[in-house]
């Protein structure tokens, strides 16, 4: 069974790593890896391939940045001839980025089976570009692999055939568990001058709704500078945010050192970190503030309190079973909730169902079994 696996943006690389490794262990499965090039900087792409020990992609579509229509259209245009010549049995996509949707549509239009890993998640906020990507990708997928029960429930409500839905756990957690020994040895603490007993918060922001409006971003920074009087904050800055902050006069090139570090009012701004350094940094943090999806999940497994600076989450299990709280993006609330969290002891660390580091194996089991059945073989 020949499976073309698609990655485009940073979180995709993390999800794909355990899947590619699991496929390579199965004699009946032949994986091809296609990178759309949606993320292309060394820090946003290549570093992740090294950290996660993923082999170089077989194809790079070199799509790069642009409007959603441009990115989606270019992935479709450039992937289509590859699918035409490879004639794979399946295209597997992960997550909810533009590359995910573009590849799913291209494959289904060619009559190729589509598998979606991390299906069924819904924020019910259609102003999020990822929500549109999730709904449309799921609508054309034949195998829907869900990470949590809400995914199954959402898909059933949308009328999806239950036979297509498989609750397998979370490949992002597989990646975290598989690389634990390596991220535990990360030099990031020395780089940042953090000792074993340092108390610090980690901040990430990149959602267009939070960062594209400079006024809104400015009010975030003001609230975070106030919080930084209570606890130092480390802020790995996504390129989208760097552009905005630079416009506001933060992050002057002259202020940054050779690691791209710049200290301002208790906040250490640094260039985007690789996977191992980032997970290590979160693993010892006192608090995580984020608008990312995956970090809500990683914080849950690492047992680190997480405040999500959005009005919704598509990953409710991180709230019901994990360390996550959805606090919105009102600057006053960010400060109040952060201080409240810092005043509370750390709670017990629980894992959501099936977040046990074996999701990729379950997915590959299901695909392999389907291959055997379609070839008229007896079950393994
Ligand atoms: C994308 C995904 C988002 C995911 C995020 C992870 C979509 C709609 N969004 O958002 O779901 O959470 O990736 O980071 O697919 N840029 C660089 N170098 C890079 C990549 C981007 O400088 O390697 C800059 C470009 O100026 C670009 C901007 O960042 O315009 C945004 O990149 P883009 O891929 O459009 O979306 P993200 O915000 O990264």
Coordinates of C-alpha atoms in Angstrom, one line a residue, residues 2-224:
X2 CA 1.6 3.2 -1.1
X3 CA 0.7 6.2 1.1
X4 CA 1.6 9.8 0.2
X5 CA 2.0 11.7 3.4
X6 CA 1.6 15.5 3.4
X7 CA 3.3 18.1 5.7
X8 CA 3.4 21.8 5.3
X9 CA 3.6 23.7 8.6
X10 CA 5.4 23.3 11.9
X11 CA 2.8 21.3 13.9
X12 CA 2.4 18.9 10.9
X13 CA 6.0 17.8 11.2
X14 CA 5.5 16.8 14.9
X15 CA 2.4 14.8 14.0
X16 CA 3.9 13.2 11.0
X17 CA 7.1 12.0 12.7
X18 CA 5.6 9.0 14.6
X19 CA 3.5 8.1 11.6
X20 CA 6.3 7.9 9.2
X21 CA 8.4 5.9 11.7
X22 CA 5.6 3.5 12.2
X23 CA 4.9 3.1 8.5
X24 CA 8.6 2.4 7.8
X25 CA 8.4 -0.5 10.3
X26 CA 5.5 -2.2 8.3
X27 CA 6.6 -4.2 5.3
X28 CA 3.2 -3.8 3.6
X29 CA 3.2 0.0 3.7
X30 CA 5.3 2.2 1.5
X31 CA 5.3 5.9 2.6
X32 CA 6.2 8.9 0.4
X33 CA 6.7 12.2 2.2
X34 CA 5.7 15.5 0.5
X35 CA 6.5 18.9 2.1
X36 CA 4.4 21.6 0.6
X37 CA 6.8 24.3 1.7
X38 CA 4.2 26.3 3.6
X39 CA 6.8 26.8 6.3
X40 CA 10.3 27.1 4.9
X41 CA 12.6 28.9 7.4
X42 CA 15.3 26.8 9.0
X43 CA 13.8 27.3 12.4
X44 CA 10.2 26.7 11.3
X45 CA 10.9 23.6 9.1
X46 CA 14.4 22.0 8.8
X47 CA 15.1 22.1 12.5
X48 CA 12.0 20.1 13.1
X49 CA 13.1 17.4 10.6
X50 CA 16.4 17.1 12.5
X51 CA 14.9 17.1 15.9
X52 CA 12.2 14.6 15.1
X53 CA 14.6 12.4 13.0
X54 CA 12.3 12.5 10.0
X55 CA 14.0 11.6 6.7
X56 CA 14.1 14.5 4.1
X57 CA 10.9 14.8 2.1
X58 CA 10.7 13.0 -1.2
X59 CA 9.2 16.1 -2.8
X60 CA 9.1 19.8 -1.7
X61 CA 6.5 21.9 -3.4
X62 CA 8.1 25.2 -2.4
X63 CA 4.8 26.9 -2.0
X64 CA 5.9 29.4 0.7
X65 CA 3.8 32.3 2.1
X66 CA 0.9 34.1 0.6
X67 CA -2.9 34.5 0.9
X68 CA -4.9 31.5 1.9
X69 CA -6.2 31.2 -1.7
X70 CA -2.7 31.4 -3.1
X71 CA -1.3 28.9 -0.7
X72 CA -4.2 26.4 -1.1
X73 CA -4.2 26.8 -4.9
X74 CA -0.5 26.4 -5.3
X75 CA -0.4 23.3 -3.2
X76 CA -3.2 21.8 -5.3
X77 CA -1.5 22.8 -8.6
X78 CA 1.9 21.4 -7.6
X79 CA 0.7 18.3 -5.8
X80 CA -1.6 17.1 -8.6
X81 CA 1.0 16.0 -11.1
X82 CA 2.9 14.2 -8.4
X83 CA -0.2 12.2 -7.5
X84 CA -0.9 11.6 -11.2
X85 CA 2.5 10.0 -11.7
X86 CA 2.8 8.2 -8.3
X87 CA -0.8 6.9 -8.3
X88 CA -0.7 6.2 -4.6
X89 CA -3.4 4.1 -2.8
X90 CA -3.9 6.8 -0.2
X91 CA -3.1 10.4 0.8
X92 CA -2.6 11.0 4.5
X93 CA -3.0 14.5 5.9
X94 CA -2.6 15.7 9.5
X95 CA -4.0 18.7 11.4
X96 CA -5.8 21.7 10.1
X97 CA -3.4 24.0 8.1
X98 CA -4.0 25.2 4.6
X99 CA -1.7 22.4 3.2
X100 CA -3.9 19.8 4.9
X101 CA -7.1 21.0 3.1
X102 CA -5.3 21.6 -0.2
X103 CA -3.9 18.1 -0.3
X104 CA -7.1 16.4 0.8
X105 CA -9.1 18.1 -2.0
X106 CA -6.4 17.3 -4.6
X107 CA -6.5 13.6 -3.6
X108 CA -10.2 13.1 -3.5
X109 CA -10.6 14.8 -6.9
X110 CA -8.3 12.1 -8.3
X111 CA -10.3 9.3 -6.6
X112 CA -7.5 8.6 -4.1
X113 CA -8.5 7.6 -0.6
X114 CA -7.9 10.3 2.0
X115 CA -6.9 9.7 5.7
X116 CA -7.1 12.6 8.1
X117 CA -5.2 12.4 11.4
X118 CA -6.6 14.7 14.1
X119 CA -10.1 14.6 12.6
X120 CA -13.3 15.9 14.1
X121 CA -11.9 18.7 16.3
X122 CA -14.2 21.8 16.2
X123 CA -13.9 25.2 17.8
X124 CA -17.3 26.2 16.3
X125 CA -15.7 29.5 15.4
X126 CA -15.7 29.8 11.6
X127 CA -13.7 32.9 11.7
X128 CA -10.7 30.7 12.4
X129 CA -9.1 29.6 9.1
X130 CA -8.2 26.3 10.7
X131 CA -11.9 25.6 11.5
X132 CA -12.8 25.8 7.8
X133 CA -9.8 23.6 7.0
X134 CA -11.0 21.0 9.5
X135 CA -14.6 20.9 8.4
X136 CA -13.8 20.6 4.7
X137 CA -10.9 18.1 5.1
X138 CA -13.2 15.8 7.2
X139 CA -16.0 16.1 4.7
X140 CA -13.8 14.5 2.0
X141 CA -11.9 12.0 4.1
X142 CA -12.4 8.2 4.1
X143 CA -10.4 7.4 7.3
X144 CA -11.0 9.9 10.2
X145 CA -8.6 9.3 13.0
X146 CA -9.7 11.2 16.2
X147 CA -7.7 12.2 19.2
X148 CA -10.5 12.6 21.7
X149 CA -14.1 11.7 22.1
X150 CA -15.4 15.2 21.1
X151 CA -14.0 14.5 17.7
X152 CA -16.1 11.3 17.3
X153 CA -19.2 13.1 18.6
X154 CA -18.7 16.1 16.3
X155 CA -18.3 13.9 13.2
X156 CA -21.4 11.8 14.1
X157 CA -23.4 15.1 14.4
X158 CA -22.2 16.0 10.9
X159 CA -23.6 12.8 9.6
X160 CA -20.3 11.0 9.0
X161 CA -20.6 7.2 8.6
X162 CA -19.4 5.8 12.0
X163 CA -17.4 3.1 10.1
X164 CA -15.0 5.8 9.0
X165 CA -14.3 7.1 12.5
X166 CA -11.4 5.6 14.5
X167 CA -10.5 6.8 18.0
X168 CA -6.8 6.2 18.2
X169 CA -5.3 8.7 20.6
X170 CA -2.9 11.6 19.8
X171 CA 0.2 11.3 17.6
X172 CA 1.5 14.6 19.0
X173 CA 1.8 12.9 22.3
X174 CA 3.6 9.9 20.6
X175 CA 6.2 12.4 19.3
X176 CA 6.6 13.9 22.8
X177 CA 7.1 10.5 24.4
X178 CA 9.3 9.1 21.7
X179 CA 11.8 12.0 22.0
X180 CA 11.7 12.4 25.8
X181 CA 15.2 11.3 26.4
X182 CA 16.5 13.7 23.8
X183 CA 14.5 16.8 24.9
X184 CA 15.4 16.1 28.5
X185 CA 19.0 16.8 27.5
X186 CA 18.2 20.1 25.6
X187 CA 20.8 22.9 26.2
X188 CA 18.0 25.5 26.2
X189 CA 18.3 26.2 29.9
X190 CA 21.9 27.1 29.7
X191 CA 21.3 29.2 26.6
X192 CA 18.6 31.2 28.5
X193 CA 20.5 31.3 31.8
X194 CA 17.8 29.3 33.6
X195 CA 18.8 27.3 36.6
X196 CA 17.0 24.1 37.8
X197 CA 15.0 26.1 40.3
X198 CA 14.2 29.1 38.0
X199 CA 10.5 29.9 37.8
X200 CA 9.4 31.3 34.5
X201 CA 6.4 31.4 32.1
X202 CA 6.4 30.5 28.4
X203 CA 4.4 32.5 26.0
X204 CA 3.5 31.7 22.4
X205 CA 1.2 33.8 20.2
X206 CA 0.5 33.5 16.4
X207 CA -3.2 33.4 15.7
X208 CA -4.1 36.2 13.2
X209 CA -7.0 37.2 15.4
X210 CA -4.5 37.9 18.3
X211 CA -1.5 39.3 16.4
X212 CA -2.5 40.9 13.1
X213 CA -4.1 44.0 14.7
X214 CA -1.3 46.0 16.2
X215 CA -3.5 47.7 18.8
X216 CA -4.6 44.3 20.1
X217 CA -1.1 43.0 20.1
X218 CA 0.0 46.1 21.9
X219 CA -2.5 45.6 24.7
X220 CA -1.3 42.0 25.0
X221 CA 2.3 43.1 25.4
X222 CA 1.3 45.7 28.0
X223 CA -0.5 43.0 30.1
X224 CA 2.4 40.6 29.7

